[in-house]
Coordinates of C-alpha atoms in Angstrom, one line a residue:
Chain Y
M1232 CA 125.4 91.9 55.3
N1233 CA 123.8 92.8 58.6
V1234 CA 126.5 94.8 60.4
I1235 CA 125.1 94.2 63.9
K1236 CA 125.2 90.4 63.6
Q1237 CA 128.9 90.4 62.8
T1238 CA 131.5 89.3 65.3
A1239 CA 133.9 91.9 66.7
A1240 CA 136.8 90.2 64.8
E1241 CA 134.9 90.4 61.5
L1242 CA 134.0 94.0 62.1
A1243 CA 137.6 94.9 63.0
A1244 CA 138.9 93.3 59.8
R1245 CA 136.4 95.2 57.7
I1246 CA 137.0 98.5 59.4
H1247 CA 140.8 98.1 59.2
S1248 CA 140.7 97.3 55.5
G1249 CA 138.6 100.4 54.8
E1250 CA 135.6 98.3 53.7
L1251 CA 133.4 99.6 56.6
S1252 CA 133.7 102.8 58.6
S1253 CA 133.7 102.7 62.4
V1254 CA 131.3 105.6 62.3
D1255 CA 128.8 103.5 60.3
V1256 CA 129.3 100.5 62.5
T1257 CA 128.9 102.5 65.7
Q1258 CA 125.8 104.3 64.3
A1259 CA 124.3 100.9 63.3
H1260 CA 124.6 99.8 67.0
L1261 CA 123.2 103.1 68.3
D1262 CA 120.2 102.7 65.9
R1263 CA 119.7 99.2 67.2
I1264 CA 119.8 100.5 70.8
T1265 CA 117.2 103.1 69.9
K1266 CA 115.0 100.4 68.3
V1267 CA 115.0 97.7 70.9
D1268 CA 116.3 99.0 74.2
D1269 CA 112.8 100.1 75.4
Q1270 CA 112.0 96.4 75.5
L1271 CA 115.2 95.4 77.4
N1272 CA 116.6 98.3 79.5
A1273 CA 120.1 97.1 78.9
F1274 CA 121.6 100.6 78.8
R1275 CA 121.6 103.0 81.6
H1276 CA 123.1 105.8 79.6
V1277 CA 123.9 106.1 75.9
D1278 CA 126.8 108.3 74.9
A1279 CA 126.2 108.6 71.1
E1280 CA 128.3 111.8 70.8
G1281 CA 131.3 110.3 72.6
A1282 CA 131.1 107.0 70.7
L1283 CA 130.8 108.6 67.3
A1284 CA 133.7 111.0 68.0
A1285 CA 135.9 108.0 69.0
A1286 CA 134.8 106.2 65.9
A1287 CA 135.5 109.2 63.6
K1288 CA 139.0 109.3 65.1
V1289 CA 139.6 105.7 64.2
D1290 CA 138.3 106.3 60.6
A1291 CA 140.6 109.3 60.2
D1292 CA 143.6 107.3 61.4
I1293 CA 142.8 104.5 58.9
A1294 CA 142.2 107.0 56.1
A1295 CA 145.6 108.6 56.9
G1296 CA 147.3 105.2 56.5
N1297 CA 148.1 104.8 60.2
P1298 CA 148.0 101.3 61.7
P1299 CA 145.0 100.7 63.9
A1300 CA 145.4 101.5 67.6
S1301 CA 144.6 97.9 68.5
P1302 CA 143.1 94.8 66.9
L1303 CA 139.7 96.0 68.1
A1304 CA 140.0 99.7 67.0
G1305 CA 136.7 101.0 65.7
V1306 CA 134.6 98.2 67.2
P1307 CA 132.0 99.6 69.7
L1308 CA 131.3 98.3 73.2
G1309 CA 128.9 98.6 76.1
L1310 CA 130.6 99.4 79.5
K1311 CA 129.2 98.2 82.8
D1312 CA 128.0 101.1 84.8
V1313 CA 130.4 100.3 87.7
L1314 CA 133.5 101.5 85.9
T1315 CA 134.1 105.2 86.0
T1316 CA 134.0 107.3 82.8
K1317 CA 135.2 110.9 83.0
G1318 CA 132.3 113.3 82.5
V1319 CA 129.9 110.5 81.6
P1320 CA 127.3 109.3 84.2
T1321 CA 128.3 106.4 86.4
T1322 CA 125.5 105.2 88.7
C1323 CA 126.4 101.6 89.7
G1324 CA 122.7 101.1 89.4
S1325 CA 122.2 103.1 92.6
K1326 CA 120.2 106.2 93.4
T1327 CA 123.1 107.2 95.6
L1328 CA 125.1 108.0 92.5
E1329 CA 122.3 109.5 90.3
G1330 CA 123.7 112.4 88.4
W1331 CA 127.3 111.8 89.4
L1332 CA 129.9 112.7 86.8
P1333 CA 133.2 111.0 87.7
P1334 CA 136.3 113.3 87.5
Y1335 CA 138.4 110.4 86.1
D1336 CA 138.5 107.4 83.9
A1337 CA 138.9 103.8 85.2
T1338 CA 142.0 102.1 83.9
V1339 CA 139.8 99.8 81.9
T1340 CA 138.0 102.8 80.4
R1341 CA 141.3 104.5 79.6
K1342 CA 142.7 101.3 77.9
L1343 CA 139.5 101.1 75.8
R1344 CA 139.8 104.7 74.7
E1345 CA 143.5 104.2 73.8
A1346 CA 142.6 101.1 71.9
G1347 CA 140.2 103.1 69.8
V1348 CA 137.1 101.2 71.1
P1349 CA 134.0 103.5 70.9
I1350 CA 132.0 103.3 74.1
L1351 CA 128.3 103.2 73.2
G1352 CA 127.2 103.8 76.8
K1353 CA 126.9 102.3 80.3
T1354 CA 125.1 99.1 80.8
N1355 CA 122.5 98.3 83.6
M1356 CA 123.4 96.3 86.6
D1357 CA 122.3 95.2 90.0
E1358 CA 123.0 98.0 92.5
F1359 CA 126.7 98.1 93.3
A1360 CA 126.9 94.7 91.5
M1361 CA 125.0 92.9 94.3
G1362 CA 122.6 90.5 92.7
S1363 CA 122.1 87.7 90.2
S1364 CA 119.3 89.1 88.1
T1365 CA 119.7 92.8 87.5
E1366 CA 116.4 93.3 89.3
N1367 CA 118.3 95.1 92.1
S1368 CA 119.0 98.1 89.8
A1369 CA 117.4 101.2 91.1
Y1370 CA 116.5 102.0 87.5
G1371 CA 114.4 99.0 86.7
P1372 CA 115.3 95.4 85.7
T1373 CA 117.0 94.5 82.4
R1374 CA 115.1 91.8 80.4
N1375 CA 116.6 88.7 78.7
P1376 CA 116.4 89.0 74.9
W1377 CA 115.7 85.3 74.7
D1378 CA 112.4 85.7 76.7
T1379 CA 111.7 89.2 78.0
S1380 CA 109.7 87.8 80.9
R1381 CA 113.0 86.4 82.2
I1382 CA 116.1 87.8 83.9
P1383 CA 119.4 88.3 81.9
G1384 CA 121.5 87.3 84.8
G1385 CA 123.3 89.6 87.1
S1386 CA 124.9 91.6 88.2
G1387 CA 126.0 92.3 84.7
G1388 CA 122.7 91.7 83.0
G1389 CA 122.9 94.9 81.0
S1390 CA 126.1 93.8 79.3
S1391 CA 124.9 90.3 78.5
A1392 CA 121.5 91.5 77.2
A1393 CA 123.2 94.1 75.0
L1394 CA 125.3 91.4 73.4
A1395 CA 122.5 88.9 72.9
A1396 CA 120.2 91.6 71.4
F1397 CA 123.0 92.8 69.0
E1398 CA 123.1 96.2 70.6
A1399 CA 126.8 95.8 71.0
P1400 CA 129.4 93.3 69.7
L1401 CA 131.5 93.6 72.9
A1402 CA 130.9 94.5 76.5
I1403 CA 132.7 94.8 79.8
G1404 CA 131.5 93.1 83.0
T1405 CA 132.8 92.7 86.5
D1406 CA 132.7 89.4 88.3
T1407 CA 132.7 89.1 92.1
G1408 CA 130.9 85.8 92.5
G1409 CA 129.7 85.1 88.9
S1410 CA 128.4 88.5 87.6
I1411 CA 130.1 88.0 84.2
R1412 CA 129.7 84.2 83.8
Q1413 CA 126.1 83.7 85.0
P1414 CA 124.7 86.5 82.8
G1415 CA 126.8 85.0 79.9
A1416 CA 125.3 81.5 80.6
V1417 CA 121.6 82.6 80.7
T1418 CA 121.9 84.8 77.6
G1419 CA 123.9 82.4 75.4
T1420 CA 126.9 84.6 75.3
V1421 CA 130.6 84.3 76.4
G1422 CA 131.7 85.8 79.7
V1423 CA 135.2 85.6 81.1
K1424 CA 136.4 86.3 84.7
P1425 CA 140.2 86.7 84.3
T1426 CA 142.6 85.7 87.0
Y1427 CA 142.2 88.0 90.0
G1428 CA 144.6 90.9 89.5
G1429 CA 144.8 90.3 85.7
V1430 CA 142.8 93.4 85.0
S1431 CA 143.1 96.7 87.0
R1432 CA 140.5 97.6 89.5
Y1433 CA 141.4 101.3 89.4
G1434 CA 138.1 103.1 88.8
L1435 CA 136.0 99.9 89.4
V1436 CA 133.7 101.0 92.2
A1437 CA 134.5 98.5 94.9
F1438 CA 132.0 96.0 96.2
S1439 CA 134.2 93.2 97.5
S1440 CA 137.8 94.2 96.8
S1441 CA 139.4 90.8 97.3
L1442 CA 137.0 89.2 94.8
D1443 CA 136.0 91.9 92.2
Q1444 CA 137.5 91.4 88.8
A1445 CA 136.6 93.1 85.5
G1446 CA 136.5 91.0 82.3
P1447 CA 135.4 90.7 78.7
C1448 CA 131.9 89.7 77.5
A1449 CA 131.3 88.8 73.8
R1450 CA 129.4 86.5 71.5
T1451 CA 132.4 84.4 70.5
V1452 CA 135.5 83.1 72.4
L1453 CA 137.9 84.8 70.0
D1454 CA 136.2 88.2 70.5
A1455 CA 136.4 87.8 74.3
A1456 CA 140.1 87.0 73.9
L1457 CA 140.7 90.0 71.8
L1458 CA 139.0 92.2 74.3
H1459 CA 140.8 90.5 77.2
E1460 CA 144.2 91.5 75.7
V1461 CA 143.0 95.1 75.4
I1462 CA 142.0 95.6 79.0
A1463 CA 144.5 93.3 80.9
G1464 CA 147.9 94.1 82.3
H1465 CA 149.7 95.4 85.3
D1466 CA 148.6 98.8 86.6
P1467 CA 150.6 100.8 89.1
M1468 CA 147.3 102.5 90.2
D1469 CA 146.0 99.1 91.6
S1470 CA 148.3 97.6 94.2
T1471 CA 146.5 94.2 93.7
S1472 CA 147.2 94.1 90.0
I1473 CA 149.6 91.3 89.2
N1474 CA 152.9 92.3 87.7
S1475 CA 153.4 89.5 85.2
P1476 CA 152.8 89.2 81.5
V1477 CA 149.2 88.9 80.2
P1478 CA 148.6 85.2 79.2
N1479 CA 148.5 84.9 75.4
V1480 CA 144.8 84.4 75.2
V1481 CA 144.3 85.4 71.6
E1482 CA 146.8 82.9 70.3
A1483 CA 145.2 80.2 72.6
A1484 CA 141.8 81.0 71.2
R1485 CA 143.1 80.7 67.6
Q1486 CA 144.9 77.5 68.4
G1487 CA 141.9 76.1 70.1
A1488 CA 139.7 76.8 67.1
S1489 CA 141.6 74.2 65.2
G1490 CA 139.6 71.8 67.3
D1491 CA 142.3 69.4 68.7
L1492 CA 142.4 68.9 72.5
T1493 CA 144.7 65.8 72.4
G1494 CA 146.8 65.8 75.6
V1495 CA 144.4 68.1 77.5
K1496 CA 143.1 66.8 80.8
V1497 CA 139.7 68.0 81.8
G1498 CA 138.2 67.5 85.3
V1499 CA 134.5 67.3 85.9
V1500 CA 133.7 68.7 89.3
T1501 CA 131.5 66.1 90.9
E1502 CA 130.0 68.4 93.5
F1503 CA 128.2 70.5 90.9
S1504 CA 125.3 68.2 90.0
G1505 CA 122.4 66.5 91.6
E1506 CA 119.7 68.2 93.7
G1507 CA 118.8 71.7 92.7
Y1508 CA 120.1 71.3 89.2
Q1509 CA 117.7 71.5 86.3
Q1510 CA 117.7 68.4 84.1
G1511 CA 118.0 70.4 80.9
V1512 CA 121.1 72.0 82.3
L1513 CA 122.7 68.7 83.3
D1514 CA 121.9 67.1 79.9
S1515 CA 123.5 70.0 78.1
F1516 CA 126.5 69.8 80.3
Q1517 CA 126.8 66.0 79.7
A1518 CA 126.7 66.6 76.0
A1519 CA 129.4 69.2 76.3
V1520 CA 131.7 66.8 78.2
E1521 CA 131.2 64.2 75.5
Q1522 CA 132.1 66.8 72.9
L1523 CA 135.3 67.6 74.8
R1524 CA 136.1 63.9 74.9
A1525 CA 135.5 63.6 71.1
L1526 CA 138.0 66.4 70.6
G1527 CA 140.7 64.3 72.2
A1528 CA 140.6 65.6 75.8
E1529 CA 141.0 63.1 78.6
V1530 CA 138.1 63.5 80.9
V1531 CA 138.2 62.5 84.6
E1532 CA 135.9 63.2 87.6
I1533 CA 137.4 65.3 90.3
S1534 CA 135.9 65.9 93.8
C1535 CA 136.4 69.2 95.5
P1536 CA 134.6 68.5 98.8
N1537 CA 135.0 72.0 100.2
F1538 CA 133.2 73.6 97.3
A1539 CA 130.0 72.8 99.2
Y1540 CA 131.0 75.6 101.6
A1541 CA 131.9 78.1 99.0
L1542 CA 128.4 79.7 98.9
P1543 CA 128.1 80.4 102.6
A1544 CA 131.8 81.6 102.8
Y1545 CA 131.2 83.9 99.9
Y1546 CA 128.0 85.4 101.5
L1547 CA 130.0 86.3 104.5
I1548 CA 133.2 87.5 102.9
A1549 CA 131.5 89.6 100.2
P1550 CA 129.0 91.4 102.5
S1551 CA 131.8 92.0 105.1
E1552 CA 134.0 93.7 102.5
C1553 CA 130.9 95.5 101.1
S1554 CA 129.9 96.9 104.5
S1555 CA 133.4 98.4 104.7
N1556 CA 133.7 99.6 101.1
L1557 CA 130.2 101.2 101.0
A1558 CA 131.1 103.3 104.1
R1559 CA 132.5 105.7 101.6
F1560 CA 129.0 106.7 100.6
D1561 CA 128.7 109.1 103.5
A1562 CA 126.9 112.0 101.8
M1563 CA 129.8 114.3 102.4
R1564 CA 132.0 114.5 99.3
Y1565 CA 129.9 113.1 96.5
G1566 CA 126.7 111.2 96.0
L1567 CA 123.2 111.7 97.3
R1568 CA 122.6 113.8 100.4
V1569 CA 119.2 114.2 102.0
G1570 CA 117.9 115.7 105.2
D1571 CA 120.6 118.4 105.5
D1572 CA 118.2 121.0 107.0
G1573 CA 120.9 122.9 109.0
D1574 CA 119.7 121.2 112.2
R1575 CA 120.6 117.6 111.8
S1576 CA 124.1 116.3 112.5
A1577 CA 126.4 114.8 109.9
E1578 CA 125.7 111.3 111.3
E1579 CA 121.9 111.8 111.0
V1580 CA 122.3 113.1 107.5
M1581 CA 124.5 110.2 106.6
S1582 CA 121.9 107.7 107.9
A1583 CA 119.1 109.4 106.1
S1584 CA 121.0 109.6 102.8
R1585 CA 122.0 106.0 102.9
E1586 CA 118.4 105.0 103.7
A1587 CA 117.2 107.0 100.7
G1588 CA 120.1 106.0 98.4
F1589 CA 120.5 102.3 98.9
G1590 CA 118.0 99.5 97.8
P1591 CA 117.0 96.5 100.0
E1592 CA 119.7 94.1 98.8
V1593 CA 122.5 96.6 99.5
K1594 CA 121.1 97.3 102.9
R1595 CA 120.8 93.6 103.7
R1596 CA 124.4 92.9 102.7
I1597 CA 125.8 95.9 104.7
M1598 CA 124.0 94.6 107.7
I1599 CA 125.1 91.0 107.2
G1600 CA 128.7 92.3 106.9
T1601 CA 128.3 94.5 109.9
Y1602 CA 127.1 91.5 111.9
A1603 CA 129.8 89.1 110.6
L1604 CA 132.5 91.6 111.5
S1605 CA 131.2 92.6 114.9
S1606 CA 133.0 91.5 118.0
G1607 CA 131.7 88.2 119.4
Y1608 CA 130.7 87.0 116.0
Y1609 CA 133.8 87.7 114.0
D1610 CA 135.5 84.3 114.6
A1611 CA 132.4 82.2 114.0
Y1612 CA 131.5 84.0 110.8
Y1613 CA 134.2 86.1 109.0
G1614 CA 137.1 84.1 110.5
S1615 CA 135.6 80.7 109.6
A1616 CA 134.8 82.0 106.1
Q1617 CA 138.4 83.0 105.6
Q1618 CA 139.4 79.5 106.6
V1619 CA 137.0 78.0 104.2
R1620 CA 138.6 80.1 101.5
T1621 CA 141.9 78.4 102.3
L1622 CA 140.3 74.9 102.0
I1623 CA 138.8 75.8 98.7
T1624 CA 142.1 77.1 97.4
R1625 CA 143.6 73.7 98.5
D1626 CA 140.9 71.8 96.7
F1627 CA 141.7 73.7 93.5
A1628 CA 145.5 73.1 93.9
A1629 CA 144.9 69.4 94.4
A1630 CA 142.6 69.3 91.3
Y1631 CA 145.0 71.2 89.1
S1632 CA 147.8 68.8 90.1
Q1633 CA 145.8 66.2 88.2
V1634 CA 144.0 68.1 85.4
D1635 CA 144.6 71.2 83.2
V1636 CA 141.1 72.7 83.5
L1637 CA 137.9 72.0 85.5
V1638 CA 134.4 72.1 84.0
S1639 CA 130.9 72.4 85.4
P1640 CA 127.6 73.9 84.4
T1641 CA 127.9 77.7 84.9
T1642 CA 124.5 77.9 86.6
P1643 CA 122.2 75.3 88.2
T1644 CA 119.2 76.5 86.2
T1645 CA 118.4 78.5 83.1
A1646 CA 117.1 82.1 83.3
F1647 CA 114.3 82.3 85.9
R1648 CA 111.4 84.7 85.6
I1649 CA 111.6 88.3 86.7
G1650 CA 110.1 88.6 90.2
E1651 CA 110.4 84.9 91.0
R1652 CA 113.3 85.1 93.5
V1653 CA 113.3 88.8 94.4
D1654 CA 111.7 88.3 97.9
D1655 CA 113.8 85.2 98.7
P1656 CA 117.5 86.2 99.0
M1657 CA 118.8 82.7 99.6
A1658 CA 117.1 81.4 96.4
M1659 CA 118.7 84.3 94.5
Y1660 CA 122.1 83.5 96.0
L1661 CA 121.9 79.9 94.6
A1662 CA 122.4 81.2 91.1
D1663 CA 126.1 81.7 92.0
L1664 CA 126.6 78.2 93.3
C1665 CA 129.1 77.0 90.7
T1666 CA 130.8 80.3 89.9
I1667 CA 131.9 81.4 93.4
P1668 CA 134.8 79.0 94.1
A1669 CA 136.9 80.5 91.3
N1670 CA 136.5 84.0 92.8
L1671 CA 137.4 82.8 96.3
A1672 CA 140.6 81.3 95.0
G1673 CA 141.4 84.1 92.6
N1674 CA 141.5 81.7 89.6
A1675 CA 140.4 82.2 86.0
A1676 CA 137.0 81.0 84.8
M1677 CA 134.7 81.5 81.9
S1678 CA 131.3 80.6 80.5
V1679 CA 130.7 79.5 76.9
P1680 CA 127.3 78.6 75.4
S1681 CA 126.6 74.9 75.4
G1682 CA 123.2 74.9 73.8
L1683 CA 119.5 75.2 74.7
A1684 CA 118.0 73.2 77.6
A1685 CA 115.7 70.6 76.2
D1686 CA 113.1 71.2 79.0
D1687 CA 112.6 75.0 78.5
G1688 CA 114.5 76.0 75.3
L1689 CA 116.7 78.5 77.1
P1690 CA 120.5 78.9 76.9
V1691 CA 122.8 76.9 79.1
G1692 CA 126.5 77.8 79.8
L1693 CA 129.5 75.5 80.2
Q1694 CA 131.9 76.8 82.8
I1695 CA 135.6 76.2 82.2
M1696 CA 138.0 77.0 85.0
A1697 CA 141.8 77.3 85.0
P1698 CA 144.6 78.0 87.5
A1699 CA 145.6 81.6 88.2
L1700 CA 147.6 83.1 85.3
A1701 CA 146.6 80.2 83.1
D1702 CA 143.7 82.0 81.4
D1703 CA 145.0 80.9 78.0
R1704 CA 144.3 77.3 78.9
M1705 CA 140.6 77.8 79.3
Y1706 CA 140.4 79.9 76.1
R1707 CA 142.0 77.1 74.1
V1708 CA 139.5 74.6 75.5
A1709 CA 136.6 77.0 75.1
A1710 CA 137.5 77.8 71.5
A1711 CA 137.8 74.2 70.6
Y1712 CA 134.5 73.4 72.2
E1713 CA 132.7 76.4 70.5
T1714 CA 134.0 75.4 67.1
A1715 CA 132.8 71.8 67.5
R1716 CA 129.5 72.6 69.1
D1717 CA 128.6 75.2 66.4
A1718 CA 129.6 72.8 63.6
A1719 CA 127.5 70.0 65.1
A1720 CA 124.5 72.4 65.7
G1721 CA 124.7 74.0 62.3
G1722 CA 125.8 77.4 63.6
A1723 CA 126.3 79.6 66.6
L1724 CA 123.7 79.4 69.4
I1725 CA 123.0 83.1 69.2
N1726 CA 121.6 82.7 65.7
Q1727 CA 118.7 80.9 67.3
I1728 CA 117.5 83.9 69.4
P1729 CA 114.0 85.0 68.5
E1730 CA 113.7 88.4 66.8
L1731 CA 112.8 91.2 69.2
Chain I
M397 CA 123.2 80.4 116.6
P398 CA 121.5 83.4 115.0
N399 CA 118.1 84.5 116.0
I400 CA 117.9 88.0 114.7
S401 CA 115.3 90.2 116.3
R402 CA 113.9 93.5 115.1
D403 CA 115.9 95.2 117.8
E404 CA 119.1 93.5 116.6
V405 CA 118.4 94.7 113.0
A406 CA 117.9 98.2 114.3
H407 CA 121.2 98.0 116.2
L408 CA 123.0 96.7 113.1
A409 CA 121.5 99.5 111.0
K410 CA 122.6 102.1 113.6
L411 CA 126.2 100.7 113.5
A412 CA 126.1 100.9 109.7
R413 CA 124.7 104.4 109.7
L414 CA 121.7 103.1 107.8
G415 CA 118.3 104.5 108.4
V416 CA 115.6 101.8 108.3
T417 CA 111.8 102.2 108.5
D418 CA 109.6 100.1 110.8
E419 CA 108.4 98.2 107.7
E420 CA 112.0 97.4 106.7
L421 CA 112.7 96.1 110.2
D422 CA 109.8 93.7 109.8
T423 CA 111.1 92.4 106.4
F424 CA 114.8 92.4 107.2
A425 CA 114.6 90.5 110.5
P426 CA 113.4 87.2 109.1
Q427 CA 115.5 87.6 106.0
L428 CA 118.7 88.2 107.8
D429 CA 117.9 85.3 110.1
V430 CA 117.6 82.9 107.2
I431 CA 120.7 84.2 105.6
L432 CA 122.8 84.0 108.7
E433 CA 121.6 80.6 109.6
S434 CA 122.5 79.4 106.2
V435 CA 126.0 80.9 106.1
A436 CA 126.8 79.7 109.6
K437 CA 127.5 76.4 107.8
V438 CA 131.1 77.6 107.4
G439 CA 131.6 76.7 111.1
E440 CA 130.9 73.0 110.4
V441 CA 133.8 72.3 108.1
V442 CA 136.3 74.4 109.9
G443 CA 135.5 72.8 113.2
T444 CA 136.7 69.4 111.8
E445 CA 139.9 70.7 110.4
Q446 CA 143.0 71.4 112.4
D447 CA 145.0 74.6 112.0
V448 CA 143.6 76.0 108.8
P449 CA 145.1 79.4 108.3
P450 CA 142.7 82.2 107.1
T451 CA 142.9 83.5 103.6
S452 CA 142.0 87.2 103.3
H453 CA 143.2 87.6 99.7
A454 CA 143.8 85.4 96.8
V455 CA 147.2 87.0 95.9
E456 CA 149.9 87.7 98.3
L457 CA 149.8 91.4 99.0
T458 CA 152.9 93.5 99.6
N459 CA 153.0 97.2 100.2
V460 CA 153.6 99.2 97.0
F461 CA 155.8 102.2 97.2
R462 CA 156.6 104.9 94.7
E463 CA 158.9 107.8 94.6
D464 CA 157.7 110.8 96.6
E465 CA 157.3 113.1 93.6
V466 CA 154.7 115.7 92.9
R467 CA 152.2 114.4 90.4
Q468 CA 149.1 116.0 88.8
G469 CA 146.0 115.0 90.8
L470 CA 142.5 116.3 90.6
T471 CA 142.1 120.1 90.6
Q472 CA 140.1 121.6 93.5
E473 CA 137.3 122.2 91.1
Q474 CA 137.3 118.6 90.0
A475 CA 137.5 117.3 93.5
L476 CA 134.4 119.4 94.5
S477 CA 132.5 118.7 91.3
G478 CA 130.4 115.9 92.8
A479 CA 130.0 117.5 96.3
P480 CA 126.4 117.8 97.6
A481 CA 127.4 121.2 99.0
A482 CA 130.6 123.2 98.7
E483 CA 131.7 126.6 100.0
E484 CA 134.8 128.6 99.5
G485 CA 136.6 125.7 97.8
R486 CA 135.7 123.3 100.5
F487 CA 133.2 120.5 101.2
R488 CA 130.4 121.9 103.3
V489 CA 129.1 119.3 105.7
P490 CA 126.4 119.2 108.4
R491 CA 127.5 119.9 112.0
I492 CA 129.6 117.1 113.4
L493 CA 129.4 118.1 117.1
G494 CA 126.4 118.3 119.4
E495 CA 125.3 121.4 121.3
E496 CA 126.8 120.3 124.5
Q497 CA 130.2 119.5 123.0

């Protein structure tokens, strides 16, 4: 039995029965990281000592006959480097935060610790989560384990690559415009953006506060559901956290795995096809839709005409919020300070520090946001974008009055090559075309592997979207689809990944 | 509408307290121009719709209050632990006023 190839659910069962120790499981993943991460750069920081200490505590608990702290107790995880970890480096992929040791844990971090989940380390990401390829990390790009000349998606490419390379059975991502789902799609893994407000943002370094949402990343739908339940829930420390029960996503995933979708209405978003979509992606998507139909789902086409304006609205709203949020990096209280020679003013030091600390994409977005919010341009840009947000929310409402879930390809293309889009920001932004609407509306959405594209042999993702607070619906559909797809293909997609 | 010049990028950078090099101005000006021209598309759809209210946030936000009770926060040492410079238990910052002020 190869420990690192097990699912989180399998590992948890073996750890809780005493068959495996969490220390051994954690060590096996640390060894894997040591062995392959030079080729991938998925981890920014590895905390072997902290992970093994957490694992030992789980083992001691189990040996003492205590019930496990959670259904995932003892199963290790990679944490995106945008969530604070007390005393453990948190860089957000930026030079600005190099060497910073946060004085507090994010709520997600705290929940993971309380659930007995050993944190292997912090995963690489585009700087401050701005990007679709992880090439914007100040610490070098992460590479896709399916083909190391290609991107692993972004901004959470470190988390998705770590999963696909069996460096971790679980990971946490954050999704502002697709940063969990797009990396999931291009690495053949599962990525979930919960309903906005479903998971606390306390300690999640803010990029675009009205869109940012942390969520689970895993290799199976059930594993993602188990992790979802560990991190979700109302948090008084986040005033945007929703005070209502967490949808029962684990039960939905288990129910879905039985494979029956009779009575479920699935809407295919007609806007997400055609020009700009890779044929191999469209073919894989079509096959997935047929699979859903074979499982008993009723499939209809749904038009959401305003989705065509989601991308431009997003690239105004997110930069606007980012220009405001990143003003906190003023070189005064924490983070990089340069040019403080005793002569320069605070303002000059701030400008010099931000010049040295931020990479080109962060600078571009701060300036776009500054422009969009400036007087004279506000109404035409930020104001109109907010109105588009209303229209998109209405499109979703109309769609969900007819169907239970919506589906589309997660991304228009498979993983592109490192360097291919780095000098063309608009081409890079197109990677988020299908994922952005759910963020603007605050709805739930996820990506589940749908196979390999026939034209290039790289993973494709099926996006399943559901109304706010109906996360369980998409888990049910995803689990049913995963079970049927894997059965038809003779096993999980991840088993086809080449050896590193 | 947009036609972003080097000077405009320099102005935006100044507003955002963001130092930029001459080389960056040359790169950013055409890039910002392309981006802004593309996102300006939002004006098209809104122009054709009557009375669309803006959405700033997906969930309705209400102010959240709590009892005004003393709670354990960061210690002074913790709060200063990431400071680029500290002195006598305070953040030490560069001068904020000019000579003439």
